[in-house]
Short mmCIF file of C-alpha atoms in Angstrom, two decimals:
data_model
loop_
_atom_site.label_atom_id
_atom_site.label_comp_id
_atom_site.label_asym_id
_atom_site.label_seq_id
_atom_site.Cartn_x
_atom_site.Cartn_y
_atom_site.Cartn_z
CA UNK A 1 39.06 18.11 95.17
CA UNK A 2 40.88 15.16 93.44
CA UNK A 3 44.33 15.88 92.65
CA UNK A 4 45.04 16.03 88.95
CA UNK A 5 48.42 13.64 87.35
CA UNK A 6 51.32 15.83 87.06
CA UNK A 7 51.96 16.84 83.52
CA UNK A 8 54.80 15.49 82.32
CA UNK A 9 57.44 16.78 79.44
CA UNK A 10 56.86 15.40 75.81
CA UNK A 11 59.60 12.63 75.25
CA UNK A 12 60.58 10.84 71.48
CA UNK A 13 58.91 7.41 71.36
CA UNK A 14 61.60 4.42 71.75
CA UNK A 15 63.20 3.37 68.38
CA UNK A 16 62.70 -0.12 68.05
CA UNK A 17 65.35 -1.11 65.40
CA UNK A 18 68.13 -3.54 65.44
CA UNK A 19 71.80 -1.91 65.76
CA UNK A 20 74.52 -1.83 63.47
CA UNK A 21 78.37 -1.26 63.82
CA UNK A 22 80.44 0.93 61.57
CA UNK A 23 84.13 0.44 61.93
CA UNK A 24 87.13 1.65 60.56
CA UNK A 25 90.25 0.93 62.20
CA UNK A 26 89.74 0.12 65.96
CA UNK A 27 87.35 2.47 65.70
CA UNK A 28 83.25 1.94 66.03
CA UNK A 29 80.37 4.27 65.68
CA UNK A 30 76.79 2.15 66.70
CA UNK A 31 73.77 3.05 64.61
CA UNK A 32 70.09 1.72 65.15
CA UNK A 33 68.91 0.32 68.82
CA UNK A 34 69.78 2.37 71.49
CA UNK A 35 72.37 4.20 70.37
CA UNK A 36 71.86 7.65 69.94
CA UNK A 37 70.58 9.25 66.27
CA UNK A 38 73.73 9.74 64.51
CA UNK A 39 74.27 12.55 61.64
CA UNK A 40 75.44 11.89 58.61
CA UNK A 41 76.34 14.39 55.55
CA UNK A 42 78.01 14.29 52.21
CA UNK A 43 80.75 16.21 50.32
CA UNK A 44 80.36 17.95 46.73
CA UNK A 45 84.07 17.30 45.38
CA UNK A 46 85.00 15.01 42.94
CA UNK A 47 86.52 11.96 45.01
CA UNK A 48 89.28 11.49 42.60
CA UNK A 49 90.51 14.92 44.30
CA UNK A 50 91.85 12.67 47.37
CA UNK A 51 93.09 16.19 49.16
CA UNK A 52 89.62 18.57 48.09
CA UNK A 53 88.24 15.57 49.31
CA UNK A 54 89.73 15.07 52.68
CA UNK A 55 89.82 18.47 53.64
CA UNK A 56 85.63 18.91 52.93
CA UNK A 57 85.38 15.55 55.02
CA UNK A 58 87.64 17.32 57.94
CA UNK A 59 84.95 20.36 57.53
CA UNK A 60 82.22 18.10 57.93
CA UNK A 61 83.56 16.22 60.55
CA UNK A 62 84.54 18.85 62.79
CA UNK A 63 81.22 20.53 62.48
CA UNK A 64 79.52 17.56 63.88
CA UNK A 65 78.86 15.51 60.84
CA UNK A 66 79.75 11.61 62.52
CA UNK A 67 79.70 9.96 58.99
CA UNK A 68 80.42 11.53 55.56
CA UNK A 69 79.60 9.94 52.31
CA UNK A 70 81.78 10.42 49.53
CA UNK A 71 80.55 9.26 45.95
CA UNK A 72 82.57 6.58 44.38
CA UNK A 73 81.84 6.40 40.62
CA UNK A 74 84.56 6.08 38.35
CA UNK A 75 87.67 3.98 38.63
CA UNK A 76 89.79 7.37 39.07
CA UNK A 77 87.59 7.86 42.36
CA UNK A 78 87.58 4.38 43.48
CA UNK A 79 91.59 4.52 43.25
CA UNK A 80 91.38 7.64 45.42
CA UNK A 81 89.33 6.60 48.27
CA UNK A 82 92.33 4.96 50.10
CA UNK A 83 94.40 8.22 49.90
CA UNK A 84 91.69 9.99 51.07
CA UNK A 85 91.05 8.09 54.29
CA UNK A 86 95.37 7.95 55.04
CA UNK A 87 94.71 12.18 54.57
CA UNK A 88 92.44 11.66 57.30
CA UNK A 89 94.16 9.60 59.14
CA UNK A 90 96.77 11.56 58.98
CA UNK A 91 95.09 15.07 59.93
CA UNK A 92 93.13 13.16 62.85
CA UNK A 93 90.13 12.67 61.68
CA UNK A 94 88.13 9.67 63.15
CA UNK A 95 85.35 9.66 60.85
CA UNK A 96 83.79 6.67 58.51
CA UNK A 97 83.57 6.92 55.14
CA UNK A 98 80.73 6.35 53.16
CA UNK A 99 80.89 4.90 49.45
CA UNK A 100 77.99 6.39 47.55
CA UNK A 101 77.69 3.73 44.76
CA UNK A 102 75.40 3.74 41.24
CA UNK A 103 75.35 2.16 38.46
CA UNK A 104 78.40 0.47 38.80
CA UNK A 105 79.39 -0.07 42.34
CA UNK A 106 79.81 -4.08 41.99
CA UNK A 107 82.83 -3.49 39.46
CA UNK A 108 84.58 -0.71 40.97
CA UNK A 109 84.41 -3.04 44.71
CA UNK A 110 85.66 -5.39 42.53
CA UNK A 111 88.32 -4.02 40.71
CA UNK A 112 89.26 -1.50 43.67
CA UNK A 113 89.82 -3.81 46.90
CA UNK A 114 91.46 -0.97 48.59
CA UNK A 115 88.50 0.96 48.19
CA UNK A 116 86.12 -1.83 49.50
CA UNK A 117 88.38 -2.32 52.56
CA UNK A 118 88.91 1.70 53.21
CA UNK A 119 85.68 2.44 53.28
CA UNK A 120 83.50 1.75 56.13
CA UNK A 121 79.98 1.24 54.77
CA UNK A 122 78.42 1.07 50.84
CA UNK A 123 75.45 2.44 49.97
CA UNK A 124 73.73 0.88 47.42
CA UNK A 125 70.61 2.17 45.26
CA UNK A 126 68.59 -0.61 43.85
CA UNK A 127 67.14 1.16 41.34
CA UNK A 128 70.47 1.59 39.68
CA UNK A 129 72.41 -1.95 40.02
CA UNK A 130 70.89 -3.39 36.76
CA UNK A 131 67.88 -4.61 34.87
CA UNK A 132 66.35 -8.12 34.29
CA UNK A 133 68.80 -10.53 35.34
CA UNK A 134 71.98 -7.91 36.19
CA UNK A 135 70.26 -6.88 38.74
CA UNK A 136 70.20 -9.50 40.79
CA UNK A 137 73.64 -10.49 39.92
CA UNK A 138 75.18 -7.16 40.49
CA UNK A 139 73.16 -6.14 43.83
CA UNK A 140 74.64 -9.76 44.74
CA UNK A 141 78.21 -9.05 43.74
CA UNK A 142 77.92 -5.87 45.90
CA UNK A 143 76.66 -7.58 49.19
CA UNK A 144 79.55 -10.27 48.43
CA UNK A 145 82.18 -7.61 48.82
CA UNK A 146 80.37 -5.98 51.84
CA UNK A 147 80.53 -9.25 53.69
CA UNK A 148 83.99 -10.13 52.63
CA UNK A 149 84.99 -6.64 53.92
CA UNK A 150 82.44 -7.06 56.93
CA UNK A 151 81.32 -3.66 55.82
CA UNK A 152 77.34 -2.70 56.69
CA UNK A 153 75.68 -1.48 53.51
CA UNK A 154 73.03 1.06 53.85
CA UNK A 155 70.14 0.03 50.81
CA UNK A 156 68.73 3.32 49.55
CA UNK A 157 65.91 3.84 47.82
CA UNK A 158 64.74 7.24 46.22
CA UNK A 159 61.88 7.57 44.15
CA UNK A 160 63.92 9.89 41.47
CA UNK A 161 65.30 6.60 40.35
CA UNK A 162 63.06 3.64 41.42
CA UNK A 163 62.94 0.00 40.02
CA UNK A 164 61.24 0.68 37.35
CA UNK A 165 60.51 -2.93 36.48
CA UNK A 166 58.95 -3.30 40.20
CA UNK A 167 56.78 0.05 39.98
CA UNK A 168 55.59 -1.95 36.47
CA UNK A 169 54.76 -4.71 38.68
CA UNK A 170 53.09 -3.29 40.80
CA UNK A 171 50.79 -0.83 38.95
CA UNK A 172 49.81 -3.68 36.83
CA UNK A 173 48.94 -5.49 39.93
CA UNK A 174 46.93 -2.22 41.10
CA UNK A 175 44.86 -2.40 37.93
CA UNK A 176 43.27 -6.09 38.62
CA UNK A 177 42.06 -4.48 41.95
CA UNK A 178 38.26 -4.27 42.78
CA UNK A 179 38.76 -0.98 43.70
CA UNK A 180 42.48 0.64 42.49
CA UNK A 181 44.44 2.43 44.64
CA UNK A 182 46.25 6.30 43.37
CA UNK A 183 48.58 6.11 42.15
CA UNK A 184 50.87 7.96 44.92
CA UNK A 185 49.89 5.08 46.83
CA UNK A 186 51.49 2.57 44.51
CA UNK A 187 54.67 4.43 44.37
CA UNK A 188 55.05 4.34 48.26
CA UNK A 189 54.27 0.66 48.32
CA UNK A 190 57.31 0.40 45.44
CA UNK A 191 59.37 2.50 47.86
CA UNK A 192 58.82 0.19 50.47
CA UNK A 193 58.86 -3.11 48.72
CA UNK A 194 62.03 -1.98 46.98
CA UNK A 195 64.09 -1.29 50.37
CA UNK A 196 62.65 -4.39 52.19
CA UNK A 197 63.15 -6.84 49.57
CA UNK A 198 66.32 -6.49 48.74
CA UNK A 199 67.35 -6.24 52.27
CA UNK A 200 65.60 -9.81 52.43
CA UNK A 201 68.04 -11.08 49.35
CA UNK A 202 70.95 -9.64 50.94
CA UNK A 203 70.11 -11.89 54.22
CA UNK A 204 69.39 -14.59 51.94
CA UNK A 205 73.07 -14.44 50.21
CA UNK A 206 74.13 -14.61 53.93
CA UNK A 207 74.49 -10.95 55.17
CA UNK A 208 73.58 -10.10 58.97
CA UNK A 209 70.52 -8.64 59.24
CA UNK A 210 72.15 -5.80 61.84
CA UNK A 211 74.46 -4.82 59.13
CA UNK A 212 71.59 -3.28 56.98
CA UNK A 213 70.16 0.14 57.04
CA UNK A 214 67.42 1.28 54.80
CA UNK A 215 65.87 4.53 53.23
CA UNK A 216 63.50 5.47 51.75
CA UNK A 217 64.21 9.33 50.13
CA UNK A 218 61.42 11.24 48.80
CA UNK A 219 61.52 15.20 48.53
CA UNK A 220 57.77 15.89 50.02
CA UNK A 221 57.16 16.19 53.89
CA UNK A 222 54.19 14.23 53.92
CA UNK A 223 55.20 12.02 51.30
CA UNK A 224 58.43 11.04 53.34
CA UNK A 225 56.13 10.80 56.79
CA UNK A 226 53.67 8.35 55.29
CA UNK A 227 56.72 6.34 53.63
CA UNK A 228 58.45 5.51 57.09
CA UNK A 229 55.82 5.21 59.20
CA UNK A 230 54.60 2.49 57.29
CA UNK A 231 57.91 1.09 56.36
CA UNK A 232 58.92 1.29 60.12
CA UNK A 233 55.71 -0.90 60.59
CA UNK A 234 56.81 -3.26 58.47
CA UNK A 235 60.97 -4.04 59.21
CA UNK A 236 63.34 -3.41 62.46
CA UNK A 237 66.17 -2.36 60.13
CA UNK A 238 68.27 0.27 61.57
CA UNK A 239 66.34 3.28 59.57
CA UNK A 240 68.40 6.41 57.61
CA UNK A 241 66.04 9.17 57.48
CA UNK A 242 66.49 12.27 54.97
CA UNK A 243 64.14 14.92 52.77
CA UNK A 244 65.65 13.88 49.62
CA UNK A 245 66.59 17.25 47.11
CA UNK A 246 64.82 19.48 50.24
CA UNK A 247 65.85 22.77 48.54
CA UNK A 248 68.01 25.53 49.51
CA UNK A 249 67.89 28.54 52.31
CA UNK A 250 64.63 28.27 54.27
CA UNK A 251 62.46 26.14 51.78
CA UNK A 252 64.86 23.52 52.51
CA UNK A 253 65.87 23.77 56.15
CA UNK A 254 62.15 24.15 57.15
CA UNK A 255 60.92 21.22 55.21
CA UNK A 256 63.78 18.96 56.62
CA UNK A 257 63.17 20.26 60.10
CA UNK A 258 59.32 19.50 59.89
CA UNK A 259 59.70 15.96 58.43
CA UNK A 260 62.49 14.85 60.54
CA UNK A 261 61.44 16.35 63.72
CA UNK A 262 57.90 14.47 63.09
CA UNK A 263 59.69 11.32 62.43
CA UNK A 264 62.09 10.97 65.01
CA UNK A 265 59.27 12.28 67.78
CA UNK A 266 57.74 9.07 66.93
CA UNK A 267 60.67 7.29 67.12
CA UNK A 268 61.55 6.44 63.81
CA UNK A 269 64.97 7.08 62.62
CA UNK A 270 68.49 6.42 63.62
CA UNK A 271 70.91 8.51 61.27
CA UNK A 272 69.55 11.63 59.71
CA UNK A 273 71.22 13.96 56.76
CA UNK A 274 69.52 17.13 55.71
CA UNK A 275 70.19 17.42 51.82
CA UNK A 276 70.49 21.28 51.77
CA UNK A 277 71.33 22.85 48.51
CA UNK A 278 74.09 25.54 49.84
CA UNK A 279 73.89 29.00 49.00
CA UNK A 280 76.35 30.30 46.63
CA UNK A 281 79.49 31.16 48.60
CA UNK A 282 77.70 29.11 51.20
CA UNK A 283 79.82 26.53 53.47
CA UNK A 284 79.18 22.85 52.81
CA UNK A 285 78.88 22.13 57.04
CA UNK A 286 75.37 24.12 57.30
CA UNK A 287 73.23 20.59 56.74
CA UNK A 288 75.47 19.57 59.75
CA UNK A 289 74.38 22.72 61.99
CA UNK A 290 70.69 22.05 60.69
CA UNK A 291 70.55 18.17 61.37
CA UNK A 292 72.43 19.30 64.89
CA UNK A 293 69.91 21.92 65.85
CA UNK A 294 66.95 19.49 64.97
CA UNK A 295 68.08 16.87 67.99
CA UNK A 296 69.19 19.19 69.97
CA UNK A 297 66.02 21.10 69.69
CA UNK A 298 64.05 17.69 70.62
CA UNK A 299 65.96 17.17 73.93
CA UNK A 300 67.51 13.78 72.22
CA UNK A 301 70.91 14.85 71.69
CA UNK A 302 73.41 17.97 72.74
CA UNK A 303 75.69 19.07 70.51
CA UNK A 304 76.50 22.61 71.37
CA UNK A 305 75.67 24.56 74.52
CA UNK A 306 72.10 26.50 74.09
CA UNK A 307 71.64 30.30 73.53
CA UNK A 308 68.14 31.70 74.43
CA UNK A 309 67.44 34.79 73.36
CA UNK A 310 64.25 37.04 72.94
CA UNK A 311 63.13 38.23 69.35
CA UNK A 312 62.98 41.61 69.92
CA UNK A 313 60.35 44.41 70.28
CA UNK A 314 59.80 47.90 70.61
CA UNK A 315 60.89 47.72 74.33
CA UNK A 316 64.82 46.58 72.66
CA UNK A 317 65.21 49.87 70.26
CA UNK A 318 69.15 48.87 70.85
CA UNK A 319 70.72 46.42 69.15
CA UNK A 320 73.39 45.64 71.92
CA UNK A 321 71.22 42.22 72.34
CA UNK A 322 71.13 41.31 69.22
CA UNK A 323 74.69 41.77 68.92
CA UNK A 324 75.86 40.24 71.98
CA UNK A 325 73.52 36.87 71.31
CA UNK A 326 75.47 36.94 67.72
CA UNK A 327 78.54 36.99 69.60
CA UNK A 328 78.07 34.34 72.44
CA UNK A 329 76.40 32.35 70.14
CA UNK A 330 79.77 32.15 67.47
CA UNK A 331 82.12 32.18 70.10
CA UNK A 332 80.45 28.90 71.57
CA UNK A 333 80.51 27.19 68.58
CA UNK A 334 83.75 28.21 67.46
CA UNK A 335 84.87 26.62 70.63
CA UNK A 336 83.09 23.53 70.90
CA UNK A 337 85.87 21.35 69.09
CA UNK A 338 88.37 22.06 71.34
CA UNK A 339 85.77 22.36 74.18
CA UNK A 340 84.79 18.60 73.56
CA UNK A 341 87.90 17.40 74.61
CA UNK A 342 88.74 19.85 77.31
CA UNK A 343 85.18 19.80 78.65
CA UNK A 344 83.15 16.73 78.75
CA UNK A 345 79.08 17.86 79.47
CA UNK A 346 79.85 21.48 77.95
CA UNK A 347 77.90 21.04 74.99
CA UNK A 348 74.77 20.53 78.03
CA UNK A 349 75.18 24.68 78.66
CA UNK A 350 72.29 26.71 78.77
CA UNK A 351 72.81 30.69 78.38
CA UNK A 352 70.26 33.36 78.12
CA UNK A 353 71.07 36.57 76.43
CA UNK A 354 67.84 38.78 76.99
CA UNK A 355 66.94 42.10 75.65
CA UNK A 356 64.80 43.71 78.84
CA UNK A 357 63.53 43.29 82.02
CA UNK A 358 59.97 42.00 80.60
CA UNK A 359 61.30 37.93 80.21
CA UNK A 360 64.51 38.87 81.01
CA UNK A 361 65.62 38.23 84.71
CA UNK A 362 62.91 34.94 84.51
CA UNK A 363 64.63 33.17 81.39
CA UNK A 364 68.23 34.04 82.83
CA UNK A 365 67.28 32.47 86.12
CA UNK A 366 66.16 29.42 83.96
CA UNK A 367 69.80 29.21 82.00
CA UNK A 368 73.15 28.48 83.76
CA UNK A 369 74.03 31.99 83.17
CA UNK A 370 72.35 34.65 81.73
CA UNK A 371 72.21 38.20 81.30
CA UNK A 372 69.56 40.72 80.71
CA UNK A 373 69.98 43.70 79.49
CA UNK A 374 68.26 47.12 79.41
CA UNK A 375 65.37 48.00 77.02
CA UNK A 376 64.42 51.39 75.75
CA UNK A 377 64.39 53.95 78.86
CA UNK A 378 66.15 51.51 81.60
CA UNK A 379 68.92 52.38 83.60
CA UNK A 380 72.12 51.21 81.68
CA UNK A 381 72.73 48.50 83.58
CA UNK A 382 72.63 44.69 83.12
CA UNK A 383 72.41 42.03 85.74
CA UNK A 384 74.02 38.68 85.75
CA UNK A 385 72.42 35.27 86.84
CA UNK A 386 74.18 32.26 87.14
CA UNK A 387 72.29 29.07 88.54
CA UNK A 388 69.16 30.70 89.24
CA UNK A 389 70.54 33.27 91.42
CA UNK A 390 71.85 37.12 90.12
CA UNK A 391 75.68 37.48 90.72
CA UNK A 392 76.44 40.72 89.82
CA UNK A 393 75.53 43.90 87.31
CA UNK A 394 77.48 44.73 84.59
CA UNK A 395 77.46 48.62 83.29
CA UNK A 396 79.13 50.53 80.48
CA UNK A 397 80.48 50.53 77.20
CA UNK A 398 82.38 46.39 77.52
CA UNK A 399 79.27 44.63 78.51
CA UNK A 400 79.22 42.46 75.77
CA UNK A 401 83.45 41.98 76.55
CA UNK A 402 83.26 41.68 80.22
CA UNK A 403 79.67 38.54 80.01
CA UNK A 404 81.92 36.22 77.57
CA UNK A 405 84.70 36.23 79.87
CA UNK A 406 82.43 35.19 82.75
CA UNK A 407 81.05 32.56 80.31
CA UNK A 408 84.30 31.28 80.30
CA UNK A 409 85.05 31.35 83.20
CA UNK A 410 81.58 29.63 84.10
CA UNK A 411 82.65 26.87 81.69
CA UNK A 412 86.56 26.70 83.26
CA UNK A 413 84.99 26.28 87.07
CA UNK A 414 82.28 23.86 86.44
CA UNK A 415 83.46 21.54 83.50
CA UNK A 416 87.27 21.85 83.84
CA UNK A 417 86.75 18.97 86.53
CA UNK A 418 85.45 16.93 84.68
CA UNK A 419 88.10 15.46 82.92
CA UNK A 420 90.33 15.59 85.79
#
């Protein structure tokens, strides 16, 4: 009998785009190429709040976020930027800023040096720089200060506020076909054209070709999916991907996941946000978690160590499980940014926290350390694997206690060398 090919894992497909550097200080993240898919989010305060500001980018930053955007749009903001960066600076924060500029982004670069130079990339929306000839001359003035600054500008298209002169174009264009396209058709080739075009000018008024990132936002999974794949076809720009206006709650974590996750599978995309509308009451950091749980869920990145747990059935009638997973599962995270420092390959952890002997004792074996409790009926008792192999059984009422402190101590004896 002729032996069969091993089956191997499902792996992301190699992103072939060019890669860009964002600096700020002697500091430099690398986006696009090999480097790994960076996240990106953005704050809700008014900029010209320097301190509200700085303190939602610290939030962002610690959760994981490794750039934050921050939208620049009135002279009061533009003056602010610099403040807010020294706030950062001073609290420790090594994250880039992000300008978020419309409308009128080349006079505010213009008028607001500091700005330009405290900032550490634009992003620029050619569907708002001007009409008819301003456009042209703004988008120019814009790319001007990004060089002067040697800044990398991501150009972002969305198709809430397209060129509206190009969409013209090209519908008119559409209409002397033999046999007219749709018209969502037409607005994905304006999408496209828009991004790659002016990327083109902004080479052509001498800006490095590595120092551009493009996007292309729209707010429908398969709308965004068709957009890229054809748009990665066409360019090796370093790529931003993100469900533009996704929604809030589970609408909009669930259509992010989906579209992202397909994307990046196929190797397209090398920073990601998830625009998540937050709950009321709701902290701003939750995109981060989301955008974190997406890569890590794909095997490309690891942000945090894994918890698996089991969903539940009517073998778990307690809800010690449940409670205990809720538990390990904040106390990790809670951890993580002093962890990062203190243990390098931490964030790699795998822990099981099982409700009964059905999947239990297997999925705990699979983990670093897990532990599998009893269901309905079982003895009250609760053995402990770490590496594959069952350590010891934990019984009474501190169960839940007496497995985090042998999580930390698991963490202390195997990643405390590291940095040593």
């Amino acid at each position: 009998m002729e032996e069969s090919l091993p089956i191997d894992a499902a792996a992301p497909r190699v992103r072939q785009t060019r890669q860009a550097r964002v600096a700020w200080g002697d500091k430099i993240v690398t986006v696009g190429g090999d480097a790994p898919v960076r996240i990106q989010s953005m704050t809700n305060t008014d900029t010209a709040d320097a301190v509200g500001t700085a303190i939602q980018v610290k939030e962002l930053a610690l959760a994981g976020s490794e750039m934050v955007r921050i939208t620049v749009n009135t002279p009061e903001a533009a003056q602010a930027v610099p403040y807010v960066r020294e706030q950062l600076d001073r609290m420790g924060i090594d994250v880039p800023l992000i300008g978020d500029f419309h409308y009128n982004g080349h006079r505010l670069l213009t008028d607001f040096p500091g700005c330009a130079q405290a900032l550490s990339k634009y992003r620029i929306n050619p569907g708002n720089v001007g009409k008819g000839d301003k456009r042209d001359r703004q988008f120019g003035q814009m790319i001007e200060a990004a060089m002067r600054w040697n800044k990398p500008v991501r150009i972002g298209v969305n198709w809430g506020s397209l060129d509206q002169e190009l969409l013209a174009s090209l519908m008119d264009a559409n209409s002397l076909r033999a046999k007219p396209w749709d018209a969502k058709p037409v607005m994905y080739e304006a999408l496209i054209t828009s991004a790659i075009e002016s990327a083109r000018f902004a080479q052509s008024i001498g800006m490095d070709g590595s120092q551009i990132l493009l996007s292309c936002k729209v707010s429908g999974v398969q709308d965004l999916v068709s957009v890229y794949r054809e748009l990665a076809k066409r360019c090796d720009y370093a790529l931003h991907l993100g469900l533009t206006e996704a929604g809030m709650g589970t609408k909009g974590t669930v259509a992010s996941s989906v579209a992202l996750a397909i994307l990046l599978q196929e190797g397209i995309g090398d920073t990601i946000r998830v625009s998540l509308t937050p709950q009321p009451g709701e902290s701003r950091t939750q995109e981060v978690v989301i955008a974190a749980e997406i890569l890590q869920s794909l095997g490309m990145r690891s942000f945090v160590p894994s918890v698996t747990a089991c969903p539940g059935c009517g073998r778990t009638t307690s809800t010690t499980f449940q409670e205990l997973t809720q538990q390990i599962d904040g106390f990790l995270r809670t951890q993580m940014p002093v962890w990062r420092e203190q243990y390098p390959g931490v964030e790699k952890l795998k822990v099981a926290v099982m409700g009964c002997i059905v999947n239990g004792p297997g999925e705990s074996k699979h983990a670093d350390i897990g532990i599998s409790l009893p269901g309905t009926g079982e003895a009250p008792a609760a053995p402990v694997f770490i590496d594959g192999e069952k350590r010891l059984t934990l019984r009474g009422e501190n169960i839940a206690q007496e497995f985090q402190e042998i999580v930390e101590n698991y963490i202390l004896k195997r990643f405390g060398s590291a940095k040593a």
